[in-house]
Amino acid sequence: MKKILFASSETHPLIKTGGLADVAGSLPIALAELGQDIRIIMPNYQAIKNCEAGHYLCTVRVNNCDVHLLETRLPNSDVIVWLVDYPPFFNFPGNPYHDESGTPWANIGDRFALFCRIVVEVAMDRGYLNWKPDVVHCNDWQTGLIPALLSLEDNKPATIFTIHNMAYQGLFPSNTYTLLNLPGKLWQQDGLEYHGMLSFIKGGLSFADRITTVSPTYAQEIQKPEFGYGLEGLLAYRQDDLSGIINGIDTSIWNPATDSYISKTYSVKTLKHKQENKLALQSSQGLPVDADIPIFGLIGRLVEQKGIDLVLSCLTEMVSMPIQFVLLGSGDKSIELKLYDFARLYPEKIAINIGYNEPLAHQIEAGADIFLMPSRFEPCGLNQMYSQRYGTLPIVRKTGGLADTVVDALPESMRDSTACGFVFNDPVPSALIETIKRSLILYADKSAWQKIQRNAMLKDFSWQNSANQYLALYNEI
Ligand code: ADP
Ligand code: GLC
């Protein structure tokens, strides 16, 4: 049995802005089920919900700050969560990265540097918890200083750094380095320095014993300039320590047979009930209620990564087709405004929901026929897997985890029953429109469509396989 300290800036259902929270809320449970002693550590944000109030464990002093550690558990599990409680940094409304109005926290570097220092103290068992991990598993730039600071310790635990997204690196001006009072020894080109700036992510990429990312294809892609954002050289240099492990999904939360958010539960055996969710979605979204009109769904952060500009370029042509489109997301304000404009022009075809809404995300997965995910890059992506489980066939671009989890419906994959969605290559509107048309042709063939739905719904997206791969890695280091 390994002792694992799992550090993340967000964990579902306590707090979530994206897929990292889904992973941090489900991979540790899968590892606990494999008999491992795993504890999650994260900041104690004001917005944390859905868990018992944390009870006081101890106080740790770092960089002249007295920080409390509180203990709670992941709901419906025995997995312990340690909350790093420092009200001057974390007791504000908003999310881990922004205030309520969407403005990034001005002191975000201080916040996550403090978080990393506390994780290091806990990892070295200097928090009087009488528990020293064998492995510290770090996730994304917010935890990047942990492997760097641990590299200065004797008898340190092994470290893994998982990249969920290379586009976010935690880059700060060089004077932040001094203000954060970080050890001078780490300010070097093969340390935390990146072209004269402080890079949190480089702490993970340079110092972790192993680097993983969330799909095998993305592990290859980030070694190239297009996806490596300037760190492709370092990643290629560390290729022997770098691997891709595809994310699983929480099959208890994302299960159409038990989902309490949806109008009518269904499974592959009762697929006909999916239609009730479609009618309910049309009605709740103010769209004409008609079982025959295919609904395209889209859920996600409205940022360039997600290829939302491709969708915007296609919308005028899409509304000339017999379809409906339901979107849920938030992000770039100019994208939000453009989407609202379309919805105003075509209220019978387009429904736009700006904001974060978990029940609606489930209702779209259950009610839509086709899910749009034309990402320009996608380290793993979870919605294309949720969609398949709900028999909502995804249209994806062939990149990252999308390439690894969706098999295009072509004659051969139809024959061998592996077809489970639609895939296109070039990130251009014409390729997306062509794929949308292709999906509509198959949609018109009910028996072919149901066959692909069944293929998709029967796929195993559970964590078991991936959790075993992480465990093998923990054992190796
Ligand atoms: P990313 O982490 O890049 O945002 P993923 O596909 O890995 O993309 O995960 C996104 C997660 O966030 C999914 O669980 C998705 O359902 C959820 N999500 C994204 N936007 C919203 C929203 N506006 N409302 C509810 N859930 C959302
Ligand atoms: C990131 C990526 C997404 C991935 C998620 C969880 O947010 O953008 O592709 O699924 O992390 O690993």
Short mmCIF file of C-alpha atoms and ligand atoms in Angstrom, two decimals:
data_model
loop_
_atom_site.label_atom_id
_atom_site.label_comp_id
_atom_site.label_asym_id
_atom_site.label_seq_id
_atom_site.Cartn_x
_atom_site.Cartn_y
_atom_site.Cartn_z
CA MET A 1 0.00 0.00 0.00
CA LYS A 2 1.28 3.44 -0.96
CA LYS A 3 0.72 6.65 0.94
CA ILE A 4 -0.20 9.30 -1.62
CA LEU A 5 -0.67 13.02 -1.12
CA PHE A 6 -2.76 14.35 -4.03
CA ALA A 7 -2.44 18.13 -4.49
CA SER A 8 -5.00 19.99 -6.60
CA SER A 9 -6.37 23.52 -6.81
CA GLU A 10 -9.93 22.20 -7.27
CA THR A 11 -11.89 19.05 -6.41
CA HIS A 12 -15.44 18.13 -7.36
CA PRO A 13 -17.95 18.42 -5.66
CA LEU A 14 -16.25 20.84 -3.24
CA ILE A 15 -15.29 23.35 -5.91
CA LYS A 16 -15.04 23.06 -9.70
CA THR A 17 -14.20 25.21 -12.69
CA GLY A 18 -13.33 22.43 -15.16
CA GLY A 19 -12.17 18.89 -15.72
CA LEU A 20 -9.31 19.04 -13.21
CA ALA A 21 -11.91 19.05 -10.43
CA ASP A 22 -13.62 15.99 -11.92
CA VAL A 23 -10.29 14.15 -11.96
CA ALA A 24 -9.31 15.22 -8.43
CA GLY A 25 -12.74 14.13 -7.17
CA SER A 26 -12.69 10.69 -8.78
CA LEU A 27 -9.14 9.37 -9.34
CA PRO A 28 -8.37 9.38 -5.57
CA ILE A 29 -11.53 7.34 -4.93
CA ALA A 30 -10.44 4.81 -7.56
CA LEU A 31 -6.98 4.61 -5.95
CA ALA A 32 -8.53 4.17 -2.50
CA GLU A 33 -10.59 1.32 -3.94
CA LEU A 34 -7.30 -0.24 -5.06
CA GLY A 35 -6.28 -0.25 -1.38
CA GLN A 36 -4.08 2.86 -1.38
CA ASP A 37 -3.90 5.39 1.45
CA ILE A 38 -4.58 8.63 -0.43
CA ARG A 39 -5.28 12.12 0.88
CA ILE A 40 -6.24 15.15 -1.14
CA ILE A 41 -4.84 18.56 -0.22
CA MET A 42 -6.30 21.83 -1.54
CA PRO A 43 -6.89 25.44 -0.43
CA ASN A 44 -9.87 26.19 1.82
CA TYR A 45 -11.79 28.58 -0.45
CA GLN A 46 -14.85 30.43 0.79
CA ALA A 47 -16.88 28.88 -2.05
CA ILE A 48 -16.27 25.29 -0.95
CA LYS A 49 -19.57 23.43 -0.62
CA ASN A 50 -21.08 19.94 -0.42
CA CYS A 51 -18.83 18.65 2.36
CA GLU A 52 -18.81 18.54 6.14
CA ALA A 53 -17.11 21.54 7.71
CA GLY A 54 -13.42 20.76 8.16
CA HIS A 55 -12.20 20.14 11.69
CA TYR A 56 -8.95 21.67 12.90
CA LEU A 57 -5.85 19.46 12.65
CA CYS A 58 -2.79 21.62 13.19
CA THR A 59 -1.06 24.91 12.46
CA VAL A 60 1.98 25.11 10.21
CA ARG A 61 4.17 28.20 9.90
CA VAL A 62 5.68 29.01 6.50
CA ASN A 63 7.20 32.24 5.18
CA ASN A 64 5.98 34.12 8.30
CA CYS A 65 2.38 32.97 7.88
CA ASP A 66 0.51 30.77 10.37
CA VAL A 67 -1.66 28.44 8.32
CA HIS A 68 -4.26 26.03 9.69
CA LEU A 69 -4.89 22.61 8.26
CA LEU A 70 -8.49 21.38 8.41
CA GLU A 71 -9.76 17.88 7.67
CA THR A 72 -12.92 16.82 5.87
CA ARG A 73 -13.85 14.00 3.48
CA LEU A 74 -14.94 13.66 -0.11
CA PRO A 75 -18.71 13.15 0.06
CA ASN A 76 -19.84 9.51 -0.24
CA SER A 77 -16.33 8.22 0.31
CA ASP A 78 -13.71 7.71 2.98
CA VAL A 79 -11.11 9.77 1.14
CA ILE A 80 -9.65 12.40 3.46
CA VAL A 81 -9.37 15.98 2.21
CA TRP A 82 -6.96 18.38 3.92
CA LEU A 83 -7.91 22.02 3.51
CA VAL A 84 -5.17 24.62 3.67
CA ASP A 85 -6.86 27.38 5.63
CA TYR A 86 -5.40 30.86 5.32
CA PRO A 87 -8.28 33.37 5.34
CA PRO A 88 -6.23 36.40 4.17
CA PHE A 89 -5.75 34.57 0.85
CA PHE A 90 -8.67 32.22 0.44
CA ASN A 91 -11.67 33.53 2.36
CA PHE A 92 -13.17 35.59 -0.48
CA PRO A 93 -16.12 34.98 -2.79
CA GLY A 94 -15.15 33.83 -6.28
CA ASN A 95 -13.41 30.77 -7.67
CA PRO A 96 -9.81 29.53 -7.29
CA TYR A 97 -8.57 31.81 -10.06
CA HIS A 98 -10.99 34.78 -10.31
CA ASP A 99 -13.03 37.04 -8.10
CA GLU A 100 -16.81 37.14 -8.48
CA SER A 101 -16.63 39.54 -11.42
CA GLY A 102 -14.20 37.30 -13.33
CA THR A 103 -11.09 39.40 -12.58
CA PRO A 104 -8.06 37.15 -11.95
CA TRP A 105 -6.80 37.36 -8.36
CA ALA A 106 -4.00 39.92 -8.27
CA ASN A 107 -2.17 37.85 -5.65
CA ILE A 108 -2.65 34.47 -7.36
CA GLY A 109 1.12 33.81 -7.26
CA ASP A 110 1.22 34.40 -3.49
CA ARG A 111 -1.83 32.20 -2.99
CA PHE A 112 -0.48 29.15 -4.76
CA ALA A 113 3.10 29.65 -3.56
CA LEU A 114 1.78 29.50 0.00
CA PHE A 115 -0.31 26.44 -0.88
CA CYS A 116 2.80 24.71 -2.32
CA ARG A 117 4.88 25.53 0.75
CA ILE A 118 2.25 23.96 3.00
CA VAL A 119 2.08 20.84 0.84
CA VAL A 120 5.87 20.55 1.19
CA GLU A 121 5.62 20.80 5.00
CA VAL A 122 2.91 18.14 5.07
CA ALA A 123 4.88 15.96 2.63
CA MET A 124 7.91 16.15 4.93
CA ASP A 125 5.66 15.34 7.91
CA ARG A 126 6.45 18.64 9.58
CA GLY A 127 2.76 19.26 10.28
CA TYR A 128 2.76 16.81 13.24
CA LEU A 129 0.25 14.58 11.44
CA ASN A 130 2.39 11.50 11.85
CA TRP A 131 1.83 10.60 8.21
CA LYS A 132 4.50 10.85 5.57
CA PRO A 133 3.54 10.15 1.96
CA ASP A 134 5.57 7.91 -0.34
CA VAL A 135 4.40 9.91 -3.33
CA VAL A 136 3.22 13.47 -3.83
CA HIS A 137 1.01 13.67 -6.90
CA CYS A 138 0.87 17.27 -8.19
CA ASN A 139 -1.56 18.65 -10.75
CA ASP A 140 -1.08 21.65 -13.05
CA TRP A 141 0.89 24.87 -12.49
CA GLN A 142 -0.74 25.74 -9.17
CA THR A 143 1.23 22.84 -7.64
CA GLY A 144 4.41 23.30 -9.71
CA LEU A 145 6.54 24.68 -6.88
CA ILE A 146 6.05 21.51 -4.83
CA PRO A 147 8.51 19.26 -6.74
CA ALA A 148 10.94 22.21 -6.95
CA LEU A 149 10.91 22.94 -3.22
CA LEU A 150 10.98 19.23 -2.35
CA SER A 151 14.10 18.82 -4.50
CA LEU A 152 15.96 20.78 -1.80
CA GLU A 153 14.98 18.30 0.95
CA ASP A 154 16.70 15.13 2.14
CA ASN A 155 14.49 12.04 2.33
CA LYS A 156 11.84 13.59 0.18
CA PRO A 157 8.88 11.57 -1.09
CA ALA A 158 8.78 10.76 -4.82
CA THR A 159 6.91 13.26 -6.99
CA ILE A 160 4.61 13.02 -9.99
CA PHE A 161 3.49 16.07 -11.91
CA THR A 162 0.38 15.70 -14.07
CA ILE A 163 -0.20 18.21 -16.87
CA HIS A 164 -3.89 18.85 -17.44
CA ASN A 165 -3.28 21.82 -19.72
CA MET A 166 -0.02 23.28 -21.08
CA ALA A 167 -1.78 26.53 -21.97
CA TYR A 168 -1.81 27.61 -18.31
CA GLN A 169 1.72 27.87 -16.92
CA GLY A 170 1.68 30.23 -13.95
CA LEU A 171 4.09 32.81 -15.42
CA PHE A 172 5.03 35.87 -13.32
CA PRO A 173 7.49 38.76 -13.64
CA SER A 174 10.93 38.11 -12.16
CA ASN A 175 10.38 40.41 -9.17
CA THR A 176 7.58 38.05 -8.02
CA TYR A 177 10.37 35.56 -7.37
CA THR A 178 11.95 37.88 -4.83
CA LEU A 179 8.61 38.93 -3.36
CA LEU A 180 7.69 35.28 -2.84
CA ASN A 181 10.99 34.78 -1.05
CA LEU A 182 11.77 31.62 -3.03
CA PRO A 183 15.20 29.97 -2.61
CA GLY A 184 17.81 31.58 -4.90
CA LYS A 185 19.09 28.12 -5.83
CA LEU A 186 15.97 27.38 -7.87
CA TRP A 187 16.30 30.52 -10.03
CA GLN A 188 18.08 28.97 -12.98
CA GLN A 189 17.35 27.96 -16.54
CA ASP A 190 16.85 24.34 -15.66
CA GLY A 191 14.84 25.43 -12.63
CA LEU A 192 12.02 27.94 -12.24
CA GLU A 193 13.30 30.61 -14.61
CA TYR A 194 11.68 30.94 -18.03
CA HIS A 195 13.06 33.72 -20.25
CA GLY A 196 13.57 35.99 -17.25
CA MET A 197 10.19 35.14 -15.72
CA LEU A 198 9.08 32.90 -12.87
CA SER A 199 7.34 29.78 -14.22
CA PHE A 200 5.42 27.65 -11.74
CA ILE A 201 4.84 24.85 -14.25
CA LYS A 202 8.58 24.50 -14.84
CA GLY A 203 8.92 23.49 -11.20
CA GLY A 204 6.87 20.41 -12.03
CA LEU A 205 8.42 19.76 -15.43
CA SER A 206 12.03 20.19 -14.26
CA PHE A 207 11.95 18.57 -10.82
CA ALA A 208 9.20 15.92 -10.67
CA ASP A 209 10.44 12.33 -10.81
CA ARG A 210 7.78 11.53 -13.40
CA ILE A 211 5.58 13.68 -15.62
CA THR A 212 2.25 12.49 -16.87
CA THR A 213 -0.42 14.06 -18.96
CA VAL A 214 -4.01 13.09 -19.44
CA SER A 215 -3.91 11.28 -22.79
CA PRO A 216 -1.26 9.44 -24.83
CA THR A 217 -1.82 11.67 -27.89
CA TYR A 218 -1.39 14.87 -25.85
CA ALA A 219 1.85 13.43 -24.41
CA GLN A 220 3.19 13.37 -27.97
CA GLU A 221 1.66 16.68 -29.03
CA ILE A 222 3.20 18.74 -26.21
CA GLN A 223 6.67 17.81 -27.40
CA LYS A 224 5.99 19.93 -30.49
CA PRO A 225 5.95 23.76 -30.70
CA GLU A 226 2.26 24.00 -31.61
CA PHE A 227 1.15 22.50 -28.29
CA GLY A 228 4.18 22.93 -26.02
CA TYR A 229 3.89 26.72 -25.57
CA GLY A 230 7.66 27.15 -25.46
CA LEU A 231 8.29 24.18 -23.16
CA GLU A 232 8.34 21.53 -25.91
CA GLY A 233 12.15 21.30 -25.67
CA LEU A 234 12.08 20.55 -21.95
CA LEU A 235 9.28 18.02 -22.46
CA ALA A 236 11.14 16.30 -25.29
CA TYR A 237 14.26 16.24 -23.10
CA ARG A 238 12.25 14.49 -20.40
CA GLN A 239 10.43 12.13 -22.77
CA ASP A 240 11.68 9.03 -20.95
CA ASP A 241 9.94 10.26 -17.79
CA LEU A 242 6.81 11.47 -19.61
CA SER A 243 3.74 9.37 -20.28
CA GLY A 244 0.07 9.81 -21.13
CA ILE A 245 -2.63 8.19 -19.00
CA ILE A 246 -6.15 8.79 -20.22
CA ASN A 247 -8.62 10.14 -17.65
CA GLY A 248 -11.49 7.99 -16.52
CA ILE A 249 -14.88 9.36 -15.59
CA ASP A 250 -16.94 9.06 -12.43
CA THR A 251 -19.42 6.48 -13.67
CA SER A 252 -21.63 6.94 -10.61
CA ILE A 253 -22.18 10.65 -11.29
CA TRP A 254 -22.37 10.33 -15.09
CA ASN A 255 -24.75 7.43 -15.50
CA PRO A 256 -28.00 7.84 -17.47
CA ALA A 257 -29.48 4.86 -15.62
CA THR A 258 -29.31 6.57 -12.21
CA ASP A 259 -28.90 10.29 -12.97
CA SER A 260 -31.28 12.21 -10.68
CA TYR A 261 -30.93 15.46 -12.64
CA ILE A 262 -32.60 14.08 -15.78
CA SER A 263 -36.33 13.66 -16.54
CA LYS A 264 -36.23 9.95 -17.31
CA THR A 265 -33.39 7.56 -16.62
CA TYR A 266 -32.40 5.13 -19.35
CA SER A 267 -29.78 2.59 -20.32
CA VAL A 268 -28.66 0.86 -23.46
CA LYS A 269 -31.58 -1.54 -22.98
CA THR A 270 -34.14 1.23 -22.54
CA LEU A 271 -32.70 3.67 -25.03
CA LYS A 272 -36.16 4.73 -26.16
CA HIS A 273 -36.56 6.65 -22.87
CA LYS A 274 -33.76 9.01 -23.94
CA GLN A 275 -36.39 10.75 -26.05
CA GLU A 276 -38.28 11.97 -22.97
CA ASN A 277 -35.16 13.86 -21.94
CA LYS A 278 -35.02 15.40 -25.40
CA LEU A 279 -38.61 16.64 -25.20
CA ALA A 280 -37.99 17.97 -21.67
CA LEU A 281 -34.86 19.80 -22.84
CA GLN A 282 -36.67 21.38 -25.79
CA SER A 283 -39.44 22.51 -23.51
CA SER A 284 -37.15 23.90 -20.77
CA GLN A 285 -35.04 25.70 -23.39
CA GLY A 286 -38.08 27.29 -25.07
CA LEU A 287 -37.47 25.44 -28.35
CA PRO A 288 -40.19 23.81 -30.48
CA VAL A 289 -40.88 20.37 -28.99
CA ASP A 290 -40.34 17.85 -31.76
CA ALA A 291 -38.74 14.45 -31.33
CA ASP A 292 -37.56 14.34 -34.94
CA ILE A 293 -35.38 17.46 -34.93
CA PRO A 294 -31.78 16.57 -34.04
CA ILE A 295 -30.43 18.61 -31.11
CA PHE A 296 -26.75 19.58 -31.04
CA GLY A 297 -25.42 20.20 -27.51
CA LEU A 298 -22.29 21.99 -26.34
CA ILE A 299 -21.05 22.42 -22.77
CA GLY A 300 -17.77 24.03 -21.85
CA ARG A 301 -15.55 26.94 -21.13
CA LEU A 302 -16.00 29.52 -23.90
CA VAL A 303 -12.34 29.94 -24.76
CA GLU A 304 -10.26 29.53 -27.90
CA GLN A 305 -9.12 26.05 -26.82
CA LYS A 306 -12.63 24.68 -27.27
CA GLY A 307 -12.91 25.71 -30.94
CA ILE A 308 -15.94 27.84 -30.15
CA ASP A 309 -14.89 30.24 -32.94
CA LEU A 310 -15.37 27.35 -35.39
CA VAL A 311 -18.87 26.83 -34.07
CA LEU A 312 -19.63 30.56 -34.38
CA SER A 313 -18.45 30.48 -38.00
CA CYS A 314 -20.75 27.53 -38.71
CA LEU A 315 -23.89 28.78 -36.95
CA THR A 316 -25.32 30.72 -39.91
CA GLU A 317 -25.15 27.62 -42.08
CA MET A 318 -26.33 25.38 -39.23
CA VAL A 319 -29.56 27.35 -38.76
CA SER A 320 -30.42 26.72 -42.40
CA MET A 321 -30.58 23.01 -41.53
CA PRO A 322 -33.42 21.27 -39.68
CA ILE A 323 -31.65 21.27 -36.31
CA GLN A 324 -31.65 22.83 -32.84
CA PHE A 325 -28.61 23.90 -30.81
CA VAL A 326 -28.36 24.14 -27.02
CA LEU A 327 -25.24 25.61 -25.46
CA LEU A 328 -24.13 25.92 -21.83
CA GLY A 329 -20.92 27.71 -20.99
CA SER A 330 -19.15 30.79 -19.82
CA GLY A 331 -15.86 32.49 -20.49
CA ASP A 332 -14.78 35.04 -23.07
CA LYS A 333 -17.28 37.94 -22.90
CA SER A 334 -17.08 38.72 -26.63
CA ILE A 335 -17.96 35.09 -27.46
CA GLU A 336 -20.86 35.21 -24.98
CA LEU A 337 -22.25 38.34 -26.70
CA LYS A 338 -21.95 36.83 -30.19
CA LEU A 339 -23.80 33.73 -29.02
CA TYR A 340 -26.58 35.83 -27.47
CA ASP A 341 -26.94 37.67 -30.78
CA PHE A 342 -27.47 34.38 -32.63
CA ALA A 343 -30.02 33.22 -30.05
CA ARG A 344 -31.96 36.49 -30.48
CA LEU A 345 -31.99 36.07 -34.26
CA TYR A 346 -32.98 32.39 -34.24
CA PRO A 347 -35.01 31.74 -31.06
CA GLU A 348 -36.63 28.68 -32.62
CA LYS A 349 -33.27 27.05 -33.25
CA ILE A 350 -30.70 28.25 -30.76
CA ALA A 351 -30.77 28.32 -26.94
CA ILE A 352 -27.82 29.88 -25.15
CA ASN A 353 -27.24 29.43 -21.42
CA ILE A 354 -24.38 31.51 -20.06
CA GLY A 355 -23.19 30.46 -16.60
CA TYR A 356 -22.24 27.36 -14.68
CA ASN A 357 -25.10 24.91 -14.15
CA GLU A 358 -24.44 21.30 -13.18
CA PRO A 359 -28.03 19.96 -13.47
CA LEU A 360 -28.38 21.54 -16.93
CA ALA A 361 -25.07 19.95 -18.01
CA HIS A 362 -26.59 16.53 -17.23
CA GLN A 363 -29.88 17.44 -18.96
CA ILE A 364 -28.06 18.46 -22.13
CA GLU A 365 -26.02 15.24 -22.13
CA ALA A 366 -29.25 13.24 -21.79
CA GLY A 367 -31.45 15.33 -24.10
CA ALA A 368 -29.18 16.16 -27.02
CA ASP A 369 -28.56 13.81 -29.96
CA ILE A 370 -25.13 15.07 -30.97
CA PHE A 371 -22.44 16.75 -28.87
CA LEU A 372 -20.12 19.35 -30.40
CA MET A 373 -16.52 19.37 -29.17
CA PRO A 374 -14.38 20.79 -31.99
CA SER A 375 -11.44 21.70 -29.72
CA ARG A 376 -8.31 23.21 -31.21
CA PHE A 377 -6.44 21.23 -28.56
CA GLU A 378 -7.78 19.02 -25.78
CA PRO A 379 -5.44 17.38 -23.26
CA CYS A 380 -8.12 14.80 -22.46
CA GLY A 381 -11.66 16.18 -22.43
CA LEU A 382 -14.41 14.64 -20.37
CA ASN A 383 -17.61 15.72 -22.08
CA GLN A 384 -16.99 13.54 -25.12
CA MET A 385 -16.88 10.55 -22.74
CA TYR A 386 -19.96 11.66 -20.76
CA SER A 387 -21.74 12.11 -24.11
CA GLN A 388 -20.94 8.59 -25.27
CA ARG A 389 -22.24 7.15 -22.03
CA TYR A 390 -25.49 9.07 -22.59
CA GLY A 391 -25.80 7.88 -26.21
CA THR A 392 -25.22 11.45 -27.43
CA LEU A 393 -22.76 11.04 -30.26
CA PRO A 394 -19.81 13.44 -30.14
CA ILE A 395 -18.36 15.39 -33.06
CA VAL A 396 -14.71 16.01 -32.17
CA ARG A 397 -11.53 17.25 -33.74
CA LYS A 398 -8.73 14.70 -33.92
CA THR A 399 -6.52 16.02 -31.13
CA GLY A 400 -5.35 14.97 -27.65
CA GLY A 401 -7.78 12.87 -25.65
CA LEU A 402 -10.51 13.38 -28.25
CA ALA A 403 -8.41 11.42 -30.74
CA ASP A 404 -7.88 8.70 -28.12
CA THR A 405 -11.52 8.25 -27.08
CA VAL A 406 -13.69 8.72 -30.18
CA VAL A 407 -13.74 6.38 -33.18
CA ASP A 408 -15.12 7.98 -36.34
CA ALA A 409 -18.22 6.41 -37.86
CA LEU A 410 -16.84 5.10 -41.15
CA PRO A 411 -17.83 1.95 -43.06
CA GLU A 412 -15.13 -0.15 -41.41
CA SER A 413 -15.79 1.00 -37.85
CA MET A 414 -19.52 0.52 -38.46
CA ARG A 415 -18.81 -3.05 -39.50
CA ASP A 416 -16.60 -3.90 -36.53
CA SER A 417 -18.85 -2.02 -34.06
CA THR A 418 -16.20 0.42 -32.88
CA ALA A 419 -17.85 3.55 -34.37
CA CYS A 420 -18.91 5.88 -31.54
CA GLY A 421 -18.92 9.44 -32.92
CA PHE A 422 -17.56 11.69 -35.66
CA VAL A 423 -14.00 12.93 -36.10
CA PHE A 424 -12.49 15.64 -38.30
CA ASN A 425 -8.92 16.81 -38.78
CA ASP A 426 -8.45 20.42 -39.78
CA PRO A 427 -9.50 23.18 -37.37
CA VAL A 428 -11.47 25.03 -40.06
CA PRO A 429 -15.23 25.74 -40.27
CA SER A 430 -15.62 23.84 -43.56
CA ALA A 431 -14.35 20.63 -41.95
CA LEU A 432 -16.74 21.03 -39.02
CA ILE A 433 -19.73 21.74 -41.29
CA GLU A 434 -18.89 18.76 -43.46
CA THR A 435 -18.84 16.55 -40.34
CA ILE A 436 -22.11 18.00 -39.08
CA LYS A 437 -23.70 17.12 -42.42
CA ARG A 438 -22.20 13.65 -42.26
CA SER A 439 -23.70 13.14 -38.80
CA LEU A 440 -27.13 14.28 -40.03
CA ILE A 441 -27.08 11.73 -42.84
CA LEU A 442 -26.48 8.96 -40.33
CA TYR A 443 -29.03 10.44 -37.92
CA ALA A 444 -31.66 9.96 -40.62
CA ASP A 445 -30.86 6.23 -40.65
CA LYS A 446 -32.37 5.23 -37.30
CA SER A 447 -31.01 1.71 -37.14
CA ALA A 448 -27.44 2.79 -37.99
CA TRP A 449 -27.71 5.61 -35.45
CA GLN A 450 -28.89 3.32 -32.68
CA LYS A 451 -26.09 0.92 -33.44
CA ILE A 452 -23.51 3.68 -32.94
CA GLN A 453 -25.31 4.82 -29.79
CA ARG A 454 -25.06 1.31 -28.40
CA ASN A 455 -21.35 1.07 -29.27
CA ALA A 456 -20.77 4.35 -27.46
CA MET A 457 -22.85 3.54 -24.38
CA LEU A 458 -21.17 0.17 -23.87
CA LYS A 459 -17.63 1.55 -23.78
CA ASP A 460 -15.74 1.29 -20.50
CA PHE A 461 -14.67 4.76 -19.39
CA SER A 462 -14.31 3.86 -15.70
CA TRP A 463 -11.19 4.82 -13.77
CA GLN A 464 -10.12 1.26 -13.08
CA ASN A 465 -7.66 0.85 -15.92
CA SER A 466 -6.12 4.33 -15.57
CA ALA A 467 -5.93 4.14 -11.77
CA ASN A 468 -3.93 0.92 -12.20
CA GLN A 469 -1.55 2.73 -14.54
CA TYR A 470 -0.99 5.49 -11.96
CA LEU A 471 -0.43 2.85 -9.30
CA ALA A 472 2.18 1.12 -11.48
CA LEU A 473 3.93 4.48 -11.81
CA TYR A 474 3.83 5.11 -8.04
CA ASN A 475 5.36 1.68 -7.50
CA GLU A 476 8.06 2.33 -10.08
CA ILE A 477 9.29 5.54 -8.42
P1 ADP B 1 -11.82 21.57 -19.33
O1 ADP B 1 -11.30 20.99 -18.07
O2 ADP B 1 -10.78 21.95 -20.31
O3 ADP B 1 -12.78 22.69 -19.07
P2 ADP B 1 -13.16 18.98 -19.66
O4 ADP B 1 -13.96 18.43 -20.77
O5 ADP B 1 -12.05 18.15 -19.16
O6 ADP B 1 -12.67 20.44 -20.09
O7 ADP B 1 -14.07 19.19 -18.38
C1 ADP B 1 -15.03 20.18 -18.26
C2 ADP B 1 -15.94 19.83 -17.12
O8 ADP B 1 -16.62 21.01 -16.68
C3 ADP B 1 -17.02 18.84 -17.48
O9 ADP B 1 -17.39 18.11 -16.33
C4 ADP B 1 -18.15 19.76 -17.91
O10 ADP B 1 -19.41 19.14 -17.82
C5 ADP B 1 -18.02 20.87 -16.92
N1 ADP B 1 -18.50 22.17 -17.36
C6 ADP B 1 -17.87 23.04 -18.19
N2 ADP B 1 -18.61 24.16 -18.34
C7 ADP B 1 -19.71 24.00 -17.58
C8 ADP B 1 -20.86 24.82 -17.30
N3 ADP B 1 -21.00 26.03 -17.86
N4 ADP B 1 -21.79 24.35 -16.46
C9 ADP B 1 -21.65 23.12 -15.91
N5 ADP B 1 -20.60 22.30 -16.13
C10 ADP B 1 -19.65 22.73 -16.96
C1 GLC B 2 -7.88 20.28 -18.50
C2 GLC B 2 -8.03 19.99 -19.97
C3 GLC B 2 -9.03 18.91 -20.28
C4 GLC B 2 -8.90 17.74 -19.32
C5 GLC B 2 -8.97 18.23 -17.89
C6 GLC B 2 -8.83 17.11 -16.87
O1 GLC B 2 -8.76 21.23 -18.04
O2 GLC B 2 -8.35 21.16 -20.70
O3 GLC B 2 -8.84 18.45 -21.60
O4 GLC B 2 -9.93 16.80 -19.55
O5 GLC B 2 -7.93 19.14 -17.66
O6 GLC B 2 -7.63 16.41 -17.01
#
